[in-house]
GROMACS .gro file of C-alpha atoms in nm:
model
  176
    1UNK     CA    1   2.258  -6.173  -1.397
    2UNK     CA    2   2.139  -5.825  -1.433
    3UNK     CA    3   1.910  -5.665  -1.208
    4UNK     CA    4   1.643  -5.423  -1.246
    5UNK     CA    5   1.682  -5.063  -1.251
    6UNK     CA    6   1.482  -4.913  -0.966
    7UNK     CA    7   1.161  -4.670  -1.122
    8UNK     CA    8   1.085  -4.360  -0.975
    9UNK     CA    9   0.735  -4.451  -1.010
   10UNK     CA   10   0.766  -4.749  -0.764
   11UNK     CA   11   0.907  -4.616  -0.460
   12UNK     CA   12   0.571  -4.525  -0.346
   13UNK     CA   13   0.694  -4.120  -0.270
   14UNK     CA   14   0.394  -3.895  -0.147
   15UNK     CA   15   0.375  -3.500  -0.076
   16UNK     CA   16   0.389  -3.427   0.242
   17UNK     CA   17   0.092  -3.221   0.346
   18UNK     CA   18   0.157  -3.285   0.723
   19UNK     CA   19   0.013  -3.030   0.938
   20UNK     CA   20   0.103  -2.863   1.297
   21UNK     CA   21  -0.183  -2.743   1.503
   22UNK     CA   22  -0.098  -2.457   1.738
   23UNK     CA   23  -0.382  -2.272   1.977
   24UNK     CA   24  -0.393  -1.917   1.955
   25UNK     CA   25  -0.629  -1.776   2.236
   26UNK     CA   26  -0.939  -2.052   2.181
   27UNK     CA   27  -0.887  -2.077   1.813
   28UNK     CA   28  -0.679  -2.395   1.680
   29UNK     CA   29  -0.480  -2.301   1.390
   30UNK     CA   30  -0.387  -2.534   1.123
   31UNK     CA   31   0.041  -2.506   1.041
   32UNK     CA   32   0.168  -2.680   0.683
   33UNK     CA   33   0.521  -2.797   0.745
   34UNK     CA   34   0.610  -2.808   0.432
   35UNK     CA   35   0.507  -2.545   0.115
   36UNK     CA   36   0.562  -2.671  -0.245
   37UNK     CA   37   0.828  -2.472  -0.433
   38UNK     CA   38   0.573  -2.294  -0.627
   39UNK     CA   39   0.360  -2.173  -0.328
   40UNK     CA   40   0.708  -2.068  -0.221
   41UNK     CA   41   0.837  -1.883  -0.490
   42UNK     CA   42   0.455  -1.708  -0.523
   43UNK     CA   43   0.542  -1.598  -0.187
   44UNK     CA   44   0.855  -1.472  -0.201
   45UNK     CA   45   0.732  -1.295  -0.573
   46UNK     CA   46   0.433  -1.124  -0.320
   47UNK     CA   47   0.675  -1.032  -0.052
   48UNK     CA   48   0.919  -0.860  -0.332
   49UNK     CA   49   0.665  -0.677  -0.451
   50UNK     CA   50   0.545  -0.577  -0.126
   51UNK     CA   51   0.876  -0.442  -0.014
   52UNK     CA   52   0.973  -0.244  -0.330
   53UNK     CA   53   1.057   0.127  -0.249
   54UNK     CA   54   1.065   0.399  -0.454
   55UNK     CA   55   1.418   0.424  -0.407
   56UNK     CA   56   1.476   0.143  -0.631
   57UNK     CA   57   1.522  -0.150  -0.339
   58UNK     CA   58   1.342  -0.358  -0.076
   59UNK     CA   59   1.273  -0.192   0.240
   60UNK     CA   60   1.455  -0.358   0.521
   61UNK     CA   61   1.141  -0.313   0.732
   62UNK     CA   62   0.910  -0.396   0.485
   63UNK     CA   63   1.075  -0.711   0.414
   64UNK     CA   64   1.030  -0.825   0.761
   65UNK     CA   65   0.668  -0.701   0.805
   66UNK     CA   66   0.514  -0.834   0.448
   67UNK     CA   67   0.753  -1.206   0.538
   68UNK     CA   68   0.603  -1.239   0.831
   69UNK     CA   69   0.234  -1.163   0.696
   70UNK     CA   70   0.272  -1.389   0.383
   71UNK     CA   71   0.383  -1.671   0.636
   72UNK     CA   72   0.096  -1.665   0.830
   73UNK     CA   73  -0.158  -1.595   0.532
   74UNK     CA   74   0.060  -1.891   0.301
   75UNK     CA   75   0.112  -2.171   0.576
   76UNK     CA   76  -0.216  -2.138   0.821
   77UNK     CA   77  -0.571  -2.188   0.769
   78UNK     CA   78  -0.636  -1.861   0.952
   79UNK     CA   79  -0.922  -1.675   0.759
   80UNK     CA   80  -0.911  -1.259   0.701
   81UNK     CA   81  -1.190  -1.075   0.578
   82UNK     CA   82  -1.094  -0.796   0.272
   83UNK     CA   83  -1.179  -0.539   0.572
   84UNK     CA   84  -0.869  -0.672   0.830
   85UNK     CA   85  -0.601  -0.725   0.475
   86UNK     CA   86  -0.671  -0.339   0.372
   87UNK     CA   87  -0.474  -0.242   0.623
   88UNK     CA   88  -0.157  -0.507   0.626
   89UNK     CA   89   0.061  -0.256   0.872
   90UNK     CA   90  -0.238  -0.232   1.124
   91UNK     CA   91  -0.229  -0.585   1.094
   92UNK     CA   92   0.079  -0.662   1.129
   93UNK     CA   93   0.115  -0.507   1.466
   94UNK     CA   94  -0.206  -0.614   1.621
   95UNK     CA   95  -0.045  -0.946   1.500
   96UNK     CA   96   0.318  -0.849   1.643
   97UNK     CA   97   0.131  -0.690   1.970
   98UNK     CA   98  -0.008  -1.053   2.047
   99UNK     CA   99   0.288  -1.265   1.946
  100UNK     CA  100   0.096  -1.445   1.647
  101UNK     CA  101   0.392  -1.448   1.434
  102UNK     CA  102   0.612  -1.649   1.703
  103UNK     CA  103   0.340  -1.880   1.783
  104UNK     CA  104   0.335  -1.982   1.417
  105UNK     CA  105   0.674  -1.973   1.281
  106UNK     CA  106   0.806  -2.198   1.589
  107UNK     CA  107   0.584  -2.438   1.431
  108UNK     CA  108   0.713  -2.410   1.059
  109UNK     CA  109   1.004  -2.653   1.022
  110UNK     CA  110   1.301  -2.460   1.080
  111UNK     CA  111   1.431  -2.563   0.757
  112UNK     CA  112   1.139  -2.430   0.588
  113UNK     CA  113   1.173  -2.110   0.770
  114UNK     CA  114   1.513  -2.109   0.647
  115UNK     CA  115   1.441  -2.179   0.292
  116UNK     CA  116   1.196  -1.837   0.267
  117UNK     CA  117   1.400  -1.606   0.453
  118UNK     CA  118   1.716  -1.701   0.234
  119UNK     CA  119   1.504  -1.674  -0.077
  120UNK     CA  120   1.324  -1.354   0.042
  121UNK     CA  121   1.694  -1.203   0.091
  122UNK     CA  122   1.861  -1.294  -0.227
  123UNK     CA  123   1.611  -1.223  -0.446
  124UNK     CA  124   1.570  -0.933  -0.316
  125UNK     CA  125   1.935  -0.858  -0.289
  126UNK     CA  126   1.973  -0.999  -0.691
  127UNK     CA  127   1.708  -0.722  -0.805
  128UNK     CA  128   1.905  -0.456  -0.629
  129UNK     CA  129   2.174  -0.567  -0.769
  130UNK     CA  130   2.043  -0.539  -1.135
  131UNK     CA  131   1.869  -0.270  -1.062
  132UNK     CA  132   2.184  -0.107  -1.003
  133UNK     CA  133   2.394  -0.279  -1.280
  134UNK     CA  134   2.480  -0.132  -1.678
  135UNK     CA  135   2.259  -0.349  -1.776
  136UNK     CA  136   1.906  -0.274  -1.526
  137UNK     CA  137   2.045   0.129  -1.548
  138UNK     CA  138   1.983   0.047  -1.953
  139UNK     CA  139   1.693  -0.103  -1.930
  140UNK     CA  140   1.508   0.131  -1.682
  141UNK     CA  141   1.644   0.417  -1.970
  142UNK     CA  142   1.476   0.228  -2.216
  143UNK     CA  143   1.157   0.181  -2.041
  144UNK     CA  144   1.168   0.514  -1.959
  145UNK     CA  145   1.219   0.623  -2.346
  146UNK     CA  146   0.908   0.415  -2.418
  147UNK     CA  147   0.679   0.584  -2.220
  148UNK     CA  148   0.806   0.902  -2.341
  149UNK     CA  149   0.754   0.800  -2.682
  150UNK     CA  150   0.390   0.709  -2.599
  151UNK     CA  151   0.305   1.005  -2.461
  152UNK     CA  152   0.499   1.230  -2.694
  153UNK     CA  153   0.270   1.029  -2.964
  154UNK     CA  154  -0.037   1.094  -2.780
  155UNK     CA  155   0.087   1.460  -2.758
  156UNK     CA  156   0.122   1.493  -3.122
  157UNK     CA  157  -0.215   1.327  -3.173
  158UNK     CA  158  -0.402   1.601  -2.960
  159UNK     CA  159  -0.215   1.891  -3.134
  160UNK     CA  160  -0.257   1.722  -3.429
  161UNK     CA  161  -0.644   1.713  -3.406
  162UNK     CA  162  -0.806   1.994  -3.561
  163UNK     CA  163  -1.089   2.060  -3.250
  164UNK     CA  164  -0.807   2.088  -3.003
  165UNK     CA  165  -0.547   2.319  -3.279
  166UNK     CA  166  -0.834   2.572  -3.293
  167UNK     CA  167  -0.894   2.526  -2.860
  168UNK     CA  168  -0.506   2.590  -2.858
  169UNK     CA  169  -0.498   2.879  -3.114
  170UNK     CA  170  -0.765   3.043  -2.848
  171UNK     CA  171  -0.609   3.031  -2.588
  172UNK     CA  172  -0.257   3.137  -2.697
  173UNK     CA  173  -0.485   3.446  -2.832
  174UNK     CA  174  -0.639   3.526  -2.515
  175UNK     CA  175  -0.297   3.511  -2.354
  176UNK     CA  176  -0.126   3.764  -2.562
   0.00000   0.00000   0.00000
């Protein structure tokens, strides 16, 4: 006698959307325990971004100051006006200053926790790496080349143009 194959569909699975509530001074703050994938990988996209340097890699200290701000703007219910988010660094200390950050990730699930610091890391760690590979060194030459291109076009267009020709043939007279 053959039995029936189990269905995904049957066993009755849910999200979890399970919440921790923490009190910060007299306010109650709402915690998620648990952050779908794609709210996770949006936040780990906004903290790479946020902790790009100019000097091709993620700032050590900006990693830990835009992970900790994405945590508590991704998993709480705490509300920021545009005012308090134009200055994140401000924020981050007055945050840091009154041991907000603590308060909230000891309520995360530590495997949650876990999850975005170890994706924050490698990813950024796996840019750098490219970045820094035959293959990133290429492309950053080639985007480079591009924009040259563009603006040597644009270049050629102006000189090209006979209002600006006779503006240039002026001035090079007036110089000498």
């Amino acid at each position: 006698m053959a039995t029936a194959k189990p269905t995904f569909a049957k066993m009755g699975l849910k999200m979890n959307t399970d919440v921790k509530t923490v009190k910060i001074g007299e306010q109650e703050i709402e915690v998620k325990q648990y952050l779908p994938v794609n709210d996770k990988l949006l936040l780990i996209g906004r903290i790479i971004s946020l902790s790009a340097d100019e000097n091709n890699f993620a700032n050590p200290i900006k990693l830990e100051v835009f992970t900790a701000l994405e945590i508590v703007f991704t998993y709480t219910n705490l509300v920021f006006t545009d005012k308090q988010k134009e200055d994140l660094i401000k924020l981050y200390d007055l945050m840091e200053c009154n041991d907000i950050f603590n308060i909230i990730i000891d309520a995360i699930p530590k495997v949650e926790y876990k999850s975005i610091l170890e994706g924050v890391s490698e990813c950024s760690e796996a840019i750098y790496d490219y970045r820094n590979s035959a293959m990133g060194i290429i492309d950053a030459i080639n985007q480079d080349y591009s924009l040259l291109d563009l603006d040597a076009t644009a270049i050629q267009k102006k000189i090209g143009d006979p209002n600006n020709l006779e503006l240039l043939r002026s001035i090079l007279t007036q110089l000498g």
